[in-house]
Coordinates of C-alpha atoms in Angstrom, one line a residue:
M250 CA 24.8 -64.5 34.1
W251 CA 23.3 -60.9 34.0
Q252 CA 24.7 -57.5 33.5
G253 CA 24.8 -56.8 37.3
G254 CA 26.3 -60.4 38.6
T255 CA 25.3 -64.3 38.1
T256 CA 22.0 -65.9 39.0
T257 CA 21.6 -69.6 40.1
E258 CA 17.9 -71.2 38.8
L259 CA 16.5 -73.1 41.8
Y260 CA 13.3 -74.3 40.5
I261 CA 11.1 -73.3 37.2
F262 CA 7.6 -74.6 36.4
P263 CA 7.0 -76.3 34.5
E264 CA 10.3 -78.3 34.4
N265 CA 10.3 -78.1 30.8
A266 CA 10.1 -74.1 30.4
L267 CA 13.1 -72.3 29.7
Y268 CA 14.1 -68.5 31.2
K269 CA 15.4 -67.4 28.1
E270 CA 12.1 -68.2 25.9
R271 CA 9.7 -66.8 29.1
N272 CA 7.6 -69.5 29.1
F273 CA 7.7 -70.5 32.8
L274 CA 4.6 -70.1 34.9
F275 CA 7.1 -69.5 38.1
R276 CA 10.9 -69.4 38.6
V277 CA 12.8 -69.3 42.0
S278 CA 16.4 -68.2 41.8
T279 CA 19.3 -66.6 43.7
A280 CA 21.5 -63.8 42.1
T281 CA 24.7 -62.1 43.4
I282 CA 24.6 -58.1 42.9
E283 CA 28.4 -57.8 42.2
A284 CA 28.3 -54.1 40.4
P285 CA 27.7 -51.6 42.9
D286 CA 25.0 -49.8 40.3
S287 CA 23.0 -52.2 37.9
T288 CA 19.9 -52.3 36.4
F289 CA 17.6 -55.5 36.0
T290 CA 16.5 -57.4 33.2
K291 CA 13.0 -56.0 31.9
L292 CA 10.7 -58.8 31.9
P293 CA 7.0 -57.5 30.8
G294 CA 4.2 -59.5 31.9
I295 CA 5.9 -60.9 34.8
R296 CA 5.6 -60.4 38.3
R297 CA 8.8 -60.3 40.6
K298 CA 9.8 -60.7 44.5
I299 CA 12.9 -60.1 45.5
M300 CA 14.5 -60.5 49.2
V301 CA 17.8 -59.8 50.1
L302 CA 19.9 -62.8 51.8
D303 CA 23.1 -60.9 52.6
G304 CA 24.4 -57.4 52.0
E305 CA 22.1 -54.5 51.3
I306 CA 20.8 -52.6 48.2
E307 CA 18.3 -49.8 47.6
L308 CA 16.2 -50.6 44.4
T309 CA 14.4 -47.6 42.7
H310 CA 11.6 -48.2 40.5
E311 CA 12.0 -45.2 38.1
G312 CA 8.4 -43.0 38.4
K313 CA 7.4 -44.8 41.2
Y314 CA 9.5 -45.5 44.5
S315 CA 12.8 -46.1 45.9
K316 CA 13.0 -49.1 48.7
R317 CA 16.3 -49.8 50.7
L318 CA 16.4 -53.9 51.4
K319 CA 18.7 -55.6 54.0
K320 CA 18.9 -59.3 55.4
F321 CA 15.5 -60.9 54.7
D322 CA 13.7 -57.5 53.6
T323 CA 11.3 -57.8 50.4
D324 CA 10.1 -55.9 47.6
S325 CA 7.4 -56.7 44.9
F326 CA 7.5 -55.1 41.6
M327 CA 6.2 -55.6 37.7
G328 CA 9.0 -57.1 35.4
D329 CA 8.6 -54.1 32.9
W330 CA 9.3 -51.4 35.5
D331 CA 12.6 -49.7 35.0
T332 CA 14.4 -50.8 38.0
H333 CA 17.7 -49.7 39.3
S334 CA 19.8 -51.2 42.1
V335 CA 22.7 -49.7 44.4
G336 CA 24.9 -52.0 46.5
L337 CA 26.0 -55.4 47.1
A338 CA 24.3 -58.1 48.1
T339 CA 22.9 -62.1 47.4
D340 CA 19.3 -62.1 46.7
F341 CA 16.7 -64.8 46.4
N342 CA 14.0 -64.3 43.7
L343 CA 10.5 -65.5 42.5
M344 CA 9.0 -64.6 39.3
T345 CA 5.4 -65.4 38.4
A346 CA 3.6 -65.4 35.1
D347 CA 1.1 -62.5 35.6
F348 CA -2.1 -64.6 36.1
L349 CA 0.1 -65.9 39.4
D350 CA 1.2 -64.3 42.4
G351 CA 3.3 -65.3 45.6
Q352 CA 5.3 -64.4 48.5
I353 CA 8.8 -65.2 49.7
R354 CA 9.9 -64.9 53.3
G355 CA 13.1 -65.7 55.1
F356 CA 13.9 -66.9 58.5
S357 CA 16.8 -67.8 60.6
C358 CA 16.5 -70.4 63.5
K359 CA 19.1 -72.0 65.8
A360 CA 20.1 -75.6 66.1
G361 CA 17.4 -77.4 68.0
D362 CA 14.9 -74.7 67.2
I363 CA 11.7 -76.2 65.8
K364 CA 9.7 -73.9 63.6
S365 CA 5.9 -74.0 62.5
L366 CA 5.4 -72.7 59.0
E367 CA 1.7 -71.1 58.1
F368 CA 1.0 -71.5 54.4
N369 CA -1.7 -69.6 52.3
R370 CA -4.4 -72.2 51.9
N371 CA -4.8 -71.5 48.6
A372 CA -1.1 -72.1 47.2
R373 CA -0.5 -74.1 44.1
S374 CA 3.1 -74.8 45.0
L375 CA 5.3 -74.1 48.1
L376 CA 9.4 -74.3 48.0
L377 CA 11.8 -74.0 50.9
Y378 CA 15.4 -73.1 50.0
T379 CA 18.1 -73.8 52.7
Y380 CA 20.8 -70.7 52.1
S381 CA 23.1 -72.0 54.6
G382 CA 23.0 -74.8 57.9
S383 CA 20.5 -77.7 57.8
F384 CA 17.5 -78.7 58.8
E385 CA 14.8 -81.5 59.0
L386 CA 11.2 -81.6 57.1
F387 CA 9.3 -84.6 57.3
G388 CA 12.2 -86.5 58.3
K389 CA 14.6 -85.6 55.7
R390 CA 17.4 -83.6 55.9
L391 CA 18.1 -80.7 54.0
N392 CA 21.5 -79.1 53.8
T393 CA 23.0 -75.6 52.1
K394 CA 21.6 -75.1 48.7
D395 CA 19.2 -77.7 49.0
V396 CA 15.7 -77.2 47.8
A397 CA 12.3 -78.9 48.9
I398 CA 9.5 -78.5 46.7
F399 CA 5.6 -79.3 47.7
D400 CA 2.1 -79.5 46.0
G401 CA 0.4 -76.8 47.9
K402 CA -3.1 -78.6 47.9
E403 CA -1.4 -81.4 49.8
N404 CA 0.7 -79.4 52.2
Q405 CA -2.1 -76.7 53.3
G406 CA -2.1 -75.3 56.8
T407 CA 0.9 -75.6 58.9
I408 CA 4.3 -77.6 58.5
Q409 CA 7.4 -77.8 61.0
V410 CA 11.3 -77.9 60.3
K411 CA 13.6 -78.3 63.0
A412 CA 17.0 -76.9 62.8
I413 CA 19.9 -79.3 62.8
Q414 CA 22.1 -76.5 62.6
N415 CA 21.7 -72.9 62.8
S416 CA 20.1 -72.2 59.8
E417 CA 18.8 -69.5 57.5
I418 CA 15.9 -70.6 55.2
A419 CA 13.9 -68.8 52.3
V420 CA 10.1 -69.9 51.8
V421 CA 8.1 -69.4 48.5
E422 CA 4.4 -70.0 48.2
V423 CA 2.9 -69.4 44.5
W424 CA -0.9 -69.0 44.2
D425 CA -3.6 -68.5 41.2
M426 CA -4.7 -65.3 40.9
H427 CA -8.9 -64.9 40.7

């Protein structure tokens, strides 16, 4: 729960880390923005990425810039920024410790489609989240709200997903900053 809605943690690393203690290296979550105007929680030392899954919001990073986000649009910002949101949405989030970075992206595919996903060769971790529908990955079926996590070092390059139903999928890559 946060001031503007609710949050669902999908994955945290290391797995014994706690968001409340801010002792994670990275965290992936979804959130609903239910208040038409809200202020994001400040998270010093954390890099943040946000992507809209449903709805539309305008983010204003005080003294920096504003950005309107629609479905699958993303924004990256530092957790200690004063960030204000206008609009109602469901979003997808990646938070990383300041020595890690990453990216998030989303896509839709129709039943029967096969999609090749290219990954950063330096990724330490990869995560796929089924926002809606179902798809097959490495012979395993993933349904709505399922999460698949991979070691990036073992799955470099390209993987293929095959949509069983019309699907919307969010993808996360996390890497060490050099």
